[in-house]
mmCIF file with all atom_site columns, C-alpha atoms in Angstrom:
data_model
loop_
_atom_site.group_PDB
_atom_site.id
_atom_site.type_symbol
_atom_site.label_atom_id
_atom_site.label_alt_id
_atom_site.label_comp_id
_atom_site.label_asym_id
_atom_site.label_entity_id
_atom_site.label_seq_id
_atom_site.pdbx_PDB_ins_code
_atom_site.Cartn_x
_atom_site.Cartn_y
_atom_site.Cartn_z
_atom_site.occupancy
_atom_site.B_iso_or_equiv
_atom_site.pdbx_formal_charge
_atom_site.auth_seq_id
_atom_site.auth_comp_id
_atom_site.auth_asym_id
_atom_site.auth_atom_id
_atom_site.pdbx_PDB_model_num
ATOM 1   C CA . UNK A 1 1   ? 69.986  107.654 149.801 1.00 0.00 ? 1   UNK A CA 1
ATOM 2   C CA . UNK A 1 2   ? 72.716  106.733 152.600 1.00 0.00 ? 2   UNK A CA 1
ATOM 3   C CA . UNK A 1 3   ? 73.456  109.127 155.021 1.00 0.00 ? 3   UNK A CA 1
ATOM 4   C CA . UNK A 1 4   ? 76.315  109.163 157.597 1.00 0.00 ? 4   UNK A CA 1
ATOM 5   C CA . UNK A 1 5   ? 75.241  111.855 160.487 1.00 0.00 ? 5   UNK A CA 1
ATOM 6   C CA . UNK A 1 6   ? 79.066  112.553 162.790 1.00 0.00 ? 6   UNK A CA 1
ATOM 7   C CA . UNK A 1 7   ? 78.250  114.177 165.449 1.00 0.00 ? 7   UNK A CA 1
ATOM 8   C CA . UNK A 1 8   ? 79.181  113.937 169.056 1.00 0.00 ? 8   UNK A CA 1
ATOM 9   C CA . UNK A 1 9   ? 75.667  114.358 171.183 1.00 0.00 ? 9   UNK A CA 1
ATOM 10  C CA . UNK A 1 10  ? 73.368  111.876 170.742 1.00 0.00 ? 10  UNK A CA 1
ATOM 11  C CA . UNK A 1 11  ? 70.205  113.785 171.117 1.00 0.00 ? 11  UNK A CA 1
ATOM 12  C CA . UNK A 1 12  ? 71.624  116.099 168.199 1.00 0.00 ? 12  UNK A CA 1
ATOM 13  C CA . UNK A 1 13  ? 71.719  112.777 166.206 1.00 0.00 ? 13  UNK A CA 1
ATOM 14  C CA . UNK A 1 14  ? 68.440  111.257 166.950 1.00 0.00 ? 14  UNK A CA 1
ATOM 15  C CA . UNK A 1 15  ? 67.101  115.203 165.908 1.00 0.00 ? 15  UNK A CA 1
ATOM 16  C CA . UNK A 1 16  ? 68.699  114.392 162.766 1.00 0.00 ? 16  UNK A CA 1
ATOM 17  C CA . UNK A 1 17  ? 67.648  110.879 161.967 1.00 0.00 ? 17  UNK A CA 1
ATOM 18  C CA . UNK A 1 18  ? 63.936  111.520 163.116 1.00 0.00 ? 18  UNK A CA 1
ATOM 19  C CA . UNK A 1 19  ? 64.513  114.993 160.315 1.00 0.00 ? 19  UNK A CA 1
ATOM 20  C CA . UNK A 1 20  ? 65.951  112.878 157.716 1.00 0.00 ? 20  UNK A CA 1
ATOM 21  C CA . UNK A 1 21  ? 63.423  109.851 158.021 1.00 0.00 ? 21  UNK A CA 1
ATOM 22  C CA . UNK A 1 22  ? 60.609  111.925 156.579 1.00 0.00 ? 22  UNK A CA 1
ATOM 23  C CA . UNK A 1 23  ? 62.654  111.785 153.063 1.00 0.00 ? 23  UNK A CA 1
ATOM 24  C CA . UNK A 1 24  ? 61.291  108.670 150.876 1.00 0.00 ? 24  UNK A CA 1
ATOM 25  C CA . UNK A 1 25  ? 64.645  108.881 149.663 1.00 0.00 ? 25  UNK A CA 1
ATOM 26  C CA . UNK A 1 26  ? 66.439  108.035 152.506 1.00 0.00 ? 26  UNK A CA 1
ATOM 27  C CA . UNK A 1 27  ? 67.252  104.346 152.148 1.00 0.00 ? 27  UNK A CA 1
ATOM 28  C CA . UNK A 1 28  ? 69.899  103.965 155.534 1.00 0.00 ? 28  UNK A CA 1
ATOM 29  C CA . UNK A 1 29  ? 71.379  106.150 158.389 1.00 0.00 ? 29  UNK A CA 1
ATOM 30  C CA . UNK A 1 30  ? 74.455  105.694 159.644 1.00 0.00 ? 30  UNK A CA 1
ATOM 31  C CA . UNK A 1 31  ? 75.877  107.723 163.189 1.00 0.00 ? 31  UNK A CA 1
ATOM 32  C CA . UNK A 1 32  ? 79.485  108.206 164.411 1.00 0.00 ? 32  UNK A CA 1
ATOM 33  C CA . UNK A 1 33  ? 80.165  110.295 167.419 1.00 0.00 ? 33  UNK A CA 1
ATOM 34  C CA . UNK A 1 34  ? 83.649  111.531 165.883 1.00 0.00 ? 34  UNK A CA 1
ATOM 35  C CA . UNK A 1 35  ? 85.627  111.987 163.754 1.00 0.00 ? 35  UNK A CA 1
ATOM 36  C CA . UNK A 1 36  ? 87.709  108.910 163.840 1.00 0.00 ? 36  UNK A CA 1
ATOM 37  C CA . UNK A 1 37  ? 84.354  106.487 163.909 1.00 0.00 ? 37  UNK A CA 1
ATOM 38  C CA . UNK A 1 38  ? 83.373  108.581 160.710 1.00 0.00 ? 38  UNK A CA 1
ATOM 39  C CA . UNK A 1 39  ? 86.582  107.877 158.975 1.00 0.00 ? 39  UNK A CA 1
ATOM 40  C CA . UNK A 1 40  ? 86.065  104.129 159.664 1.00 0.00 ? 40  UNK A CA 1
ATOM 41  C CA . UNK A 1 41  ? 82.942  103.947 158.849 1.00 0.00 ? 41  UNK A CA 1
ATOM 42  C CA . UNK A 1 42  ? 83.988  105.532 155.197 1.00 0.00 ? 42  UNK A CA 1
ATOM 43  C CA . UNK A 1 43  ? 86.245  102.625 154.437 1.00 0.00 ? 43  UNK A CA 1
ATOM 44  C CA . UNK A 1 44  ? 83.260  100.321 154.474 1.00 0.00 ? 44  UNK A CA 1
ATOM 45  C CA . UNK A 1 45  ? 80.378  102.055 153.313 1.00 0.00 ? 45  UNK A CA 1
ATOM 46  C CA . UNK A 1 46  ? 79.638  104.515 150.459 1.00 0.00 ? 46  UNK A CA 1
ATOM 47  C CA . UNK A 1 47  ? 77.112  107.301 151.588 1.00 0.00 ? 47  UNK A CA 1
ATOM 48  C CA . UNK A 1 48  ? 75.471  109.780 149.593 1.00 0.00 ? 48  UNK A CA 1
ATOM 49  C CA . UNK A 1 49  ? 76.359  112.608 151.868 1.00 0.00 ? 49  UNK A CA 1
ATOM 50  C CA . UNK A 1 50  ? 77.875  113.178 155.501 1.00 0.00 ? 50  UNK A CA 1
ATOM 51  C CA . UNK A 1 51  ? 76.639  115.181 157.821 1.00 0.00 ? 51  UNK A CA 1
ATOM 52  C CA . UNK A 1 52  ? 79.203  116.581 159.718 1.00 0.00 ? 52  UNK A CA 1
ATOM 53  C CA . UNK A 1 53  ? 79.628  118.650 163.128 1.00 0.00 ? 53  UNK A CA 1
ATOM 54  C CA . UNK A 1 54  ? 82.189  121.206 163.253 1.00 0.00 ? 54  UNK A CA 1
ATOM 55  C CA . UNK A 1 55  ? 82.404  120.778 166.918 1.00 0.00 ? 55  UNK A CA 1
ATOM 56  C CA . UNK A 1 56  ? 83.985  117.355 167.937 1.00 0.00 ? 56  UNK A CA 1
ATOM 57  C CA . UNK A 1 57  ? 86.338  115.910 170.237 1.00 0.00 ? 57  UNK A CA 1
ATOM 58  C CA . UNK A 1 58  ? 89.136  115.477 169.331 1.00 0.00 ? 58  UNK A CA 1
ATOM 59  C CA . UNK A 1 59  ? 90.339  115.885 165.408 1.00 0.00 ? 59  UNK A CA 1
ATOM 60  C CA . UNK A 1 60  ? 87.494  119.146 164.592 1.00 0.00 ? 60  UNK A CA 1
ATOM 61  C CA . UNK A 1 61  ? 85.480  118.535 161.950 1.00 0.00 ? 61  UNK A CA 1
ATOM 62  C CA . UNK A 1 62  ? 87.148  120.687 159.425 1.00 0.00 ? 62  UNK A CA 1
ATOM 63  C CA . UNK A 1 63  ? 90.052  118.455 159.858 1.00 0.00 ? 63  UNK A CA 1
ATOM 64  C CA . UNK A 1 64  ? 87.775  115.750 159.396 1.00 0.00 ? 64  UNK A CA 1
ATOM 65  C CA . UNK A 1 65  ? 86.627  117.018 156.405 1.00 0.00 ? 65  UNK A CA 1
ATOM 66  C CA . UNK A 1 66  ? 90.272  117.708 155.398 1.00 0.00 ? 66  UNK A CA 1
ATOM 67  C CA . UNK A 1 67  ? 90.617  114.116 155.201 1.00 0.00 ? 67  UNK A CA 1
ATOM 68  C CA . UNK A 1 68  ? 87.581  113.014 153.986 1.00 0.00 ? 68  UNK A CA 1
ATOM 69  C CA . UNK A 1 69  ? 87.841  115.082 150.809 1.00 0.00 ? 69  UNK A CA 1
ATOM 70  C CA . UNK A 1 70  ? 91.937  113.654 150.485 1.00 0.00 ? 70  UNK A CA 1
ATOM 71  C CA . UNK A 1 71  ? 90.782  110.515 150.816 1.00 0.00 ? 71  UNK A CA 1
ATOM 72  C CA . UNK A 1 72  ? 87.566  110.370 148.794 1.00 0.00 ? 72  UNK A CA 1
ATOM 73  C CA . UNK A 1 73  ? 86.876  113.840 147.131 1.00 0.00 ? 73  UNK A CA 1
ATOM 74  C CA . UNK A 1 74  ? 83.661  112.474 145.167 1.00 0.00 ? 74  UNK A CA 1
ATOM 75  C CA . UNK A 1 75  ? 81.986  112.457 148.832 1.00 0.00 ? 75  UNK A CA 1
ATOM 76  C CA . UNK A 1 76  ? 79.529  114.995 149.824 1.00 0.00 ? 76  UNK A CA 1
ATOM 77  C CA . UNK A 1 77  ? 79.753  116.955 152.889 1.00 0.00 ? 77  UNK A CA 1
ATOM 78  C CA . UNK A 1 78  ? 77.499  119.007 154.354 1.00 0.00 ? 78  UNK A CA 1
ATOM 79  C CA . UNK A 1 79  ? 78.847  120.719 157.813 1.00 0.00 ? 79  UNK A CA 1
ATOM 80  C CA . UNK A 1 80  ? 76.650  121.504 160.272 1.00 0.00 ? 80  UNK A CA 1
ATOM 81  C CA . UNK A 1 81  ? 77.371  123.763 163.458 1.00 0.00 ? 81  UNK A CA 1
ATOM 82  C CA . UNK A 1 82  ? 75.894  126.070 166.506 1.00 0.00 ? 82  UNK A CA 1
ATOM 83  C CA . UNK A 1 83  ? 78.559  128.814 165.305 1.00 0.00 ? 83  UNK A CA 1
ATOM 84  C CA . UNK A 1 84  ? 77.927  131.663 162.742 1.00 0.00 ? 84  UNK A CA 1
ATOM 85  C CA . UNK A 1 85  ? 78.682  131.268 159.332 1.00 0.00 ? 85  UNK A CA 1
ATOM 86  C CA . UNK A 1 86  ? 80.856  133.985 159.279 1.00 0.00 ? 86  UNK A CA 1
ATOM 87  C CA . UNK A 1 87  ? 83.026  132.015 161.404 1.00 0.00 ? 87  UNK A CA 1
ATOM 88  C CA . UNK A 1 88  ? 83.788  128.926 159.620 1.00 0.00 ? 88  UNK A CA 1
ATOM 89  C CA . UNK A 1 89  ? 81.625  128.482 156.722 1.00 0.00 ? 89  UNK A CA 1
ATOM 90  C CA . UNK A 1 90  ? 83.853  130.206 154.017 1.00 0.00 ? 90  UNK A CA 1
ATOM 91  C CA . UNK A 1 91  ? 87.034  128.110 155.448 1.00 0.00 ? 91  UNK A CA 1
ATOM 92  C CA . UNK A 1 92  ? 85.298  124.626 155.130 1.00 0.00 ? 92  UNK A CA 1
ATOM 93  C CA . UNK A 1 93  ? 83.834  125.649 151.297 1.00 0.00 ? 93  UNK A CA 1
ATOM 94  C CA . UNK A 1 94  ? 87.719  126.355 150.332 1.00 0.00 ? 94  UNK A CA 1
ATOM 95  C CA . UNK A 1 95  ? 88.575  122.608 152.103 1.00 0.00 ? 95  UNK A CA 1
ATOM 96  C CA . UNK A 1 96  ? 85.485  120.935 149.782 1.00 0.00 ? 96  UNK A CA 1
ATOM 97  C CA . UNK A 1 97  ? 82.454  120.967 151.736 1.00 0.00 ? 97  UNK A CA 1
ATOM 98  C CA . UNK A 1 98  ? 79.116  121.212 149.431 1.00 0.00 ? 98  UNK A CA 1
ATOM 99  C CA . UNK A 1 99  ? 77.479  123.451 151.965 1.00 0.00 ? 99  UNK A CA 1
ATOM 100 C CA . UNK A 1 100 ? 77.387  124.347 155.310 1.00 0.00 ? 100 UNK A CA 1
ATOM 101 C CA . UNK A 1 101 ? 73.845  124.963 157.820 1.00 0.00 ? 101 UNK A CA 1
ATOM 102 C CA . UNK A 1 102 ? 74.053  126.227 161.302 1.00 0.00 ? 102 UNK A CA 1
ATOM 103 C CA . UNK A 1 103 ? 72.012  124.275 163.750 1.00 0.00 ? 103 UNK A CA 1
ATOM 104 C CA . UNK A 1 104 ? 69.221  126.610 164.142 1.00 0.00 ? 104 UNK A CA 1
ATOM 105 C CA . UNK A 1 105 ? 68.013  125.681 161.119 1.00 0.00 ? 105 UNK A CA 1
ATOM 106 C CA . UNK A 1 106 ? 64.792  124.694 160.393 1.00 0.00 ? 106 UNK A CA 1
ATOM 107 C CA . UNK A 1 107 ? 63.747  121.423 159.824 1.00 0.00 ? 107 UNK A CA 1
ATOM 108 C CA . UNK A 1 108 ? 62.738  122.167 156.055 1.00 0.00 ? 108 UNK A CA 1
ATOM 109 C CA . UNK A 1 109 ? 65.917  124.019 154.935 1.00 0.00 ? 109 UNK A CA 1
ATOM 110 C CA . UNK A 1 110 ? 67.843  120.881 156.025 1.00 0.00 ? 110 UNK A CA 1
ATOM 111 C CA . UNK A 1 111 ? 65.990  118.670 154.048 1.00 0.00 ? 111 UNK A CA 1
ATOM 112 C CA . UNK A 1 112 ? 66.383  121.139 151.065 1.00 0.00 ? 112 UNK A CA 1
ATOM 113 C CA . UNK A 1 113 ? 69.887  121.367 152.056 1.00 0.00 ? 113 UNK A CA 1
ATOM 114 C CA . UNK A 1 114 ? 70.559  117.356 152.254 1.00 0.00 ? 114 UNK A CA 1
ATOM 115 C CA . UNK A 1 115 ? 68.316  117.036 148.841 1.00 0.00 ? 115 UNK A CA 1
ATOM 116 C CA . UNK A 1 116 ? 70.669  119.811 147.306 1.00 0.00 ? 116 UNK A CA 1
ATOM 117 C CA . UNK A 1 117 ? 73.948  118.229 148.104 1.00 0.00 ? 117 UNK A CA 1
ATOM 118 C CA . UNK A 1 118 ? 73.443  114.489 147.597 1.00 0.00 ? 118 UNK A CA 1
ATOM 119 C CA . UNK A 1 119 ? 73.121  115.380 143.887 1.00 0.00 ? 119 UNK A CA 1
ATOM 120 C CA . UNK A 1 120 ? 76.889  116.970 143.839 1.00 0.00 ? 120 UNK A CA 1
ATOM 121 C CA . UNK A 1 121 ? 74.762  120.631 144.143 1.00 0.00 ? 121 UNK A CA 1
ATOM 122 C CA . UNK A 1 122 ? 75.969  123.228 146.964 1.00 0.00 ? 122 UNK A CA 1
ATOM 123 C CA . UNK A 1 123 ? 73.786  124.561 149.339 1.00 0.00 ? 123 UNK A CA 1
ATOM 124 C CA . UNK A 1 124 ? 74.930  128.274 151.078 1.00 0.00 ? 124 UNK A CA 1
ATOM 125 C CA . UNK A 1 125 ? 72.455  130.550 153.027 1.00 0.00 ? 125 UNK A CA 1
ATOM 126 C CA . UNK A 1 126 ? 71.209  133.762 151.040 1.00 0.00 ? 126 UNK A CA 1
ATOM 127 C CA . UNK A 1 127 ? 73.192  135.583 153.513 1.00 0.00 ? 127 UNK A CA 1
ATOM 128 C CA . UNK A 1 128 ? 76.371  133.864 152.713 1.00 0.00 ? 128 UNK A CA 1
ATOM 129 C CA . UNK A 1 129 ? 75.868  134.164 148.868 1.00 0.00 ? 129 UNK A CA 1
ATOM 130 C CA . UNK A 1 130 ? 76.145  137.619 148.872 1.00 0.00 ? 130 UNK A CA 1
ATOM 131 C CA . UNK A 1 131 ? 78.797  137.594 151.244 1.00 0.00 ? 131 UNK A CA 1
ATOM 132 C CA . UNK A 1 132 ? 80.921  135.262 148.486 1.00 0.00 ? 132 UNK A CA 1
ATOM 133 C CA . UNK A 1 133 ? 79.814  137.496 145.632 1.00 0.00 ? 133 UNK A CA 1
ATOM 134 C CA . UNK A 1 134 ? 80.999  140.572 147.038 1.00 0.00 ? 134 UNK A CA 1
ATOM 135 C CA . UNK A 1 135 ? 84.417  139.509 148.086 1.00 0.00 ? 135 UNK A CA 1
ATOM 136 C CA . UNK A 1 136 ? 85.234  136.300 145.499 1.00 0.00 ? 136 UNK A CA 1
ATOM 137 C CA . UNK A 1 137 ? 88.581  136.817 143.804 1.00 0.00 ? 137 UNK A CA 1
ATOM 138 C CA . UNK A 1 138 ? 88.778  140.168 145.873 1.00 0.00 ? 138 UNK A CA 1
ATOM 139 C CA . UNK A 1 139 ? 92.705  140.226 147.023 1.00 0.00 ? 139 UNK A CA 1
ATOM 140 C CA . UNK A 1 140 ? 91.731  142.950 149.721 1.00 0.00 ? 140 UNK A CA 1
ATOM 141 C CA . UNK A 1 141 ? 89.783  139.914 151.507 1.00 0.00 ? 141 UNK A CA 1
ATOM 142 C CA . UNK A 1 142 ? 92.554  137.961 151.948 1.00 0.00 ? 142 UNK A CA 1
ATOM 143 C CA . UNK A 1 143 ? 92.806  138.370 155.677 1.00 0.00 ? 143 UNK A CA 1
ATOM 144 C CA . UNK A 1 144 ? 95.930  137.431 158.014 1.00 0.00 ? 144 UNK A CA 1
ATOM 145 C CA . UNK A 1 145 ? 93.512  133.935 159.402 1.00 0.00 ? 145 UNK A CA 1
ATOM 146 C CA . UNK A 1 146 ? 93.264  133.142 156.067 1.00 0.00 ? 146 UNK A CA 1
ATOM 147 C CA . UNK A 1 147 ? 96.828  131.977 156.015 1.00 0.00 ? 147 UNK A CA 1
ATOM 148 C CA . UNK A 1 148 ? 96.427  129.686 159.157 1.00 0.00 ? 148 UNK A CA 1
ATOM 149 C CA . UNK A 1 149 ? 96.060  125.481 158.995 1.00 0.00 ? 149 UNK A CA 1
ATOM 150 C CA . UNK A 1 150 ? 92.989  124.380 160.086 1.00 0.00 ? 150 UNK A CA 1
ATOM 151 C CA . UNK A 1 151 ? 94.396  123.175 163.452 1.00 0.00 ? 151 UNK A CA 1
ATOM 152 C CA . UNK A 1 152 ? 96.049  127.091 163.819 1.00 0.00 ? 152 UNK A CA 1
ATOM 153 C CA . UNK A 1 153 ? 92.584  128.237 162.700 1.00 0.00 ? 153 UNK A CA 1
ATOM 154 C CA . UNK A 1 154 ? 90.767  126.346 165.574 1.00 0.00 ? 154 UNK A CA 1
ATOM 155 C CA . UNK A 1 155 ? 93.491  126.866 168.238 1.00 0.00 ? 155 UNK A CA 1
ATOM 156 C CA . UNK A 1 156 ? 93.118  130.560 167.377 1.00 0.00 ? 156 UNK A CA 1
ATOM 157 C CA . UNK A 1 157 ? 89.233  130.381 168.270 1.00 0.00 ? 157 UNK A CA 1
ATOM 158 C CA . UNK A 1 158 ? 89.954  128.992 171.594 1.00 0.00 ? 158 UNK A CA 1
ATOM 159 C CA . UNK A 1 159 ? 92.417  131.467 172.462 1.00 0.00 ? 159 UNK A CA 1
ATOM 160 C CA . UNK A 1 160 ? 90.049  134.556 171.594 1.00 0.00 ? 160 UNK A CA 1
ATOM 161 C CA . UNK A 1 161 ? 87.355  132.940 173.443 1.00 0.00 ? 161 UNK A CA 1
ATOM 162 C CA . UNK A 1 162 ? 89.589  133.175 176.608 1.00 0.00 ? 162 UNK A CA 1
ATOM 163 C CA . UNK A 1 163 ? 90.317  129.236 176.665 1.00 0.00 ? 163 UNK A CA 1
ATOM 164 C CA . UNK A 1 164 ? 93.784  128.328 178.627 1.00 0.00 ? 164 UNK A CA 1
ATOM 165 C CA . UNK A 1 165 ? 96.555  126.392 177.172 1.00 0.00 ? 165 UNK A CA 1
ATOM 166 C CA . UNK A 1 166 ? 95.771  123.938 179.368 1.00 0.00 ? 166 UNK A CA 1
ATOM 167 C CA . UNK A 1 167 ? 91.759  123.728 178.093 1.00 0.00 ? 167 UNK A CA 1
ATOM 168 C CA . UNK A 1 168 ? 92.936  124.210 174.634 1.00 0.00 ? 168 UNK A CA 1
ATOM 169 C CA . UNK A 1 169 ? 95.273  121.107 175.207 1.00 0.00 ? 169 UNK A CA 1
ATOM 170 C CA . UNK A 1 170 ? 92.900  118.766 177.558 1.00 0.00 ? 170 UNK A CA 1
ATOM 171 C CA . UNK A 1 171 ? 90.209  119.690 174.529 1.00 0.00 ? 171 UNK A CA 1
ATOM 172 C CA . UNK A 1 172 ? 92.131  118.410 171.677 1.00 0.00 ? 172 UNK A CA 1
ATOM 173 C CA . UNK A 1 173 ? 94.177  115.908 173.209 1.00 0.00 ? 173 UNK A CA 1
ATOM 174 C CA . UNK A 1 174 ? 97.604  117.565 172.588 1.00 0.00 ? 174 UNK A CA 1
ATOM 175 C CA . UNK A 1 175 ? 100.127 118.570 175.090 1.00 0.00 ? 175 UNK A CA 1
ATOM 176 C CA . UNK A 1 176 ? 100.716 122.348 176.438 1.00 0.00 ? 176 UNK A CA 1
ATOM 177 C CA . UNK A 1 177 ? 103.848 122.355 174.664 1.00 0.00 ? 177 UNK A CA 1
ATOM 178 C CA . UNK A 1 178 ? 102.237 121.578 171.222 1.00 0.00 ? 178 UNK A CA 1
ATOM 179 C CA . UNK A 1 179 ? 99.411  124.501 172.143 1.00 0.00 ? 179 UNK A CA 1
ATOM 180 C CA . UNK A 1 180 ? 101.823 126.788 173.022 1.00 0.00 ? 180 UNK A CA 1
ATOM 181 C CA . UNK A 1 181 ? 103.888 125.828 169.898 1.00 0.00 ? 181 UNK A CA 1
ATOM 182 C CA . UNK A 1 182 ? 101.261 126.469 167.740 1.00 0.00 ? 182 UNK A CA 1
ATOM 183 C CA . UNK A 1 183 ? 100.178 129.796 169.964 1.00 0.00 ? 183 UNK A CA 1
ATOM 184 C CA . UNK A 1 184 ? 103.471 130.773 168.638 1.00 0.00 ? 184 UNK A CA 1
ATOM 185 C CA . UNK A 1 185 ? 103.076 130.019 165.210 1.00 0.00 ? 185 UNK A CA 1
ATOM 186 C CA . UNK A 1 186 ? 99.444  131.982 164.724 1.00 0.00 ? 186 UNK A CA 1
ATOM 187 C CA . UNK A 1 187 ? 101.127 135.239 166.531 1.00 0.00 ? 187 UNK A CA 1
ATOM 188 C CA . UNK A 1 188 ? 103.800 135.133 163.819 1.00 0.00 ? 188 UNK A CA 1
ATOM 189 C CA . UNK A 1 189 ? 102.251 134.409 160.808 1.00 0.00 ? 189 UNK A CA 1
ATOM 190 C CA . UNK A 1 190 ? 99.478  137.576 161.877 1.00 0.00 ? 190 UNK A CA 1
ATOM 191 C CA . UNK A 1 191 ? 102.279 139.497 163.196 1.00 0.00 ? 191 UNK A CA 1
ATOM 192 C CA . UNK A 1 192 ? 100.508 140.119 166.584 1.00 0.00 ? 192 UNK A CA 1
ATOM 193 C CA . UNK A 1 193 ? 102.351 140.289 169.643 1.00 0.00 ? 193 UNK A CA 1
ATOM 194 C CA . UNK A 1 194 ? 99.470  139.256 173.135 1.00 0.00 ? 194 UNK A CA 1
ATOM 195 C CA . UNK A 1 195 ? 96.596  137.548 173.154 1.00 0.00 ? 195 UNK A CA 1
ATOM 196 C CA . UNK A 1 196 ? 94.854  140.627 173.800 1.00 0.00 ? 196 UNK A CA 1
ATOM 197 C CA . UNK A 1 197 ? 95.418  141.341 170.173 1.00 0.00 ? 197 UNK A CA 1
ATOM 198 C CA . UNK A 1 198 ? 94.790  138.478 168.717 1.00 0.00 ? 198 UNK A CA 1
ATOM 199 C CA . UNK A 1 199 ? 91.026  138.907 171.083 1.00 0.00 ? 199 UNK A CA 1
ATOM 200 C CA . UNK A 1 200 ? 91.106  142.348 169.270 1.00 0.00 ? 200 UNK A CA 1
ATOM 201 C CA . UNK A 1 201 ? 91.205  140.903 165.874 1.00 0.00 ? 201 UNK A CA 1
ATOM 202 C CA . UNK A 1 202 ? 88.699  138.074 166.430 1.00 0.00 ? 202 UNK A CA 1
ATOM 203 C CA . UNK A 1 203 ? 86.251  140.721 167.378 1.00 0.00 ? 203 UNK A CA 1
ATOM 204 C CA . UNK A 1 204 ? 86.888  142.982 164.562 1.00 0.00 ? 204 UNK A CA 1
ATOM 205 C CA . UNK A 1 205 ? 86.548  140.099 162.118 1.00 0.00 ? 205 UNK A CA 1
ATOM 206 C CA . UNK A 1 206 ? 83.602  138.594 163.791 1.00 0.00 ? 206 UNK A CA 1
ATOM 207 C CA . UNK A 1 207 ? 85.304  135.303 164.520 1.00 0.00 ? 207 UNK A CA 1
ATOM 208 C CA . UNK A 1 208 ? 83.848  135.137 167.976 1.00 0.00 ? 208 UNK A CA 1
#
């Protein structure tokens, strides 16, 4: 089995090497620290399944996986991240990902998870199962974030958690004037007004 682990702290991918090394199945391990070094690496190399951080500098990894499942949709993806599923794990299903694990899982789940999705399965926590069942094909669940791009999606994160324009741009490598552009865009398309609102709505929808 190849494996290509993306993520951007080292000690987060030695974890996951060391993990994935007990598998007799796992035949090679390949790193990138983001998203751009995955992407190359992907024109080389076919893996089995890619591991892949939400969190990364730069391009996040749901746009990452945006492209990734454009360019080669046959590839499994399994995301990994430190936030809740609630946040993020129904919007990177819809783009294609095979499953998605936070990073406080254990050990044995991952493995189960990895085994799961090299063989085209998907792998969702109980929790999140239900949480599909109830509200699949639902039209009252269509919520106003729904209707956001993933870059709106992620700016609109930031800006709940209190981030700056300024942070928001120096963390994605875009100007002010593109943050504030797209600051303008989310408050329209979810007909909110302040930032205080859009806070207000985060909370409500326990996106932060």
């Amino acid at each position: 089995m190849k494996i290509l682990i993306c993520d951007d702290h080292k000690i987060v991918r030695d974890g996951l090497r060391r993990i994935l090394q007990q598998q007799q199945e796992t035949t090679f391990i390949s790193e990138a620290a983001n998203g751009d070094e995955a992407i190359s690496l992907l024109k080389t190399e076919l893996f089995d399944i890619v591991l892949l951080d939400i969190t990364l500098p730069g391009r996040s990894g749901l746009e990452v996986l945006q492209s990734v499942k454009q360019k080669w949709p046959s590839t499994n993806v399994l995301m990994l991240s430190m936030h809740p599923q609630e946040q993020y794990a129904i919007r990177a299903l819809k783009l294609g990902a095979s499953g998605y694990l936070t990073k406080d899982a254990a050990s044995e789940e991952l493995l189960e998870a990895v085994q799961k999705v090299a063989k085209g399965g998907k792998y969702i926590s109980h929790s999140l199962a239900e949480n599909l069942a109830l509200h699949v094909g639902s039209d009252e669940y269509q919520q106003k974030h729904d209707i956001l791009s993933v870059r709106e999606f992620e700016i609109l994160i930031k800006l709940a958690n209190g981030k700056s324009l300024q942070e928001i741009g120096n963390e994605l490598f875009i100007s002010i004037k593109t943050v504030s552009t797209y600051r303008s865009r989310i408050m329209e398309k979810m007909e909110l007004s302040k930032n205080t609102d859009l806070t207000k709505y985060c909370i409500e929808n326990k996106l932060i």
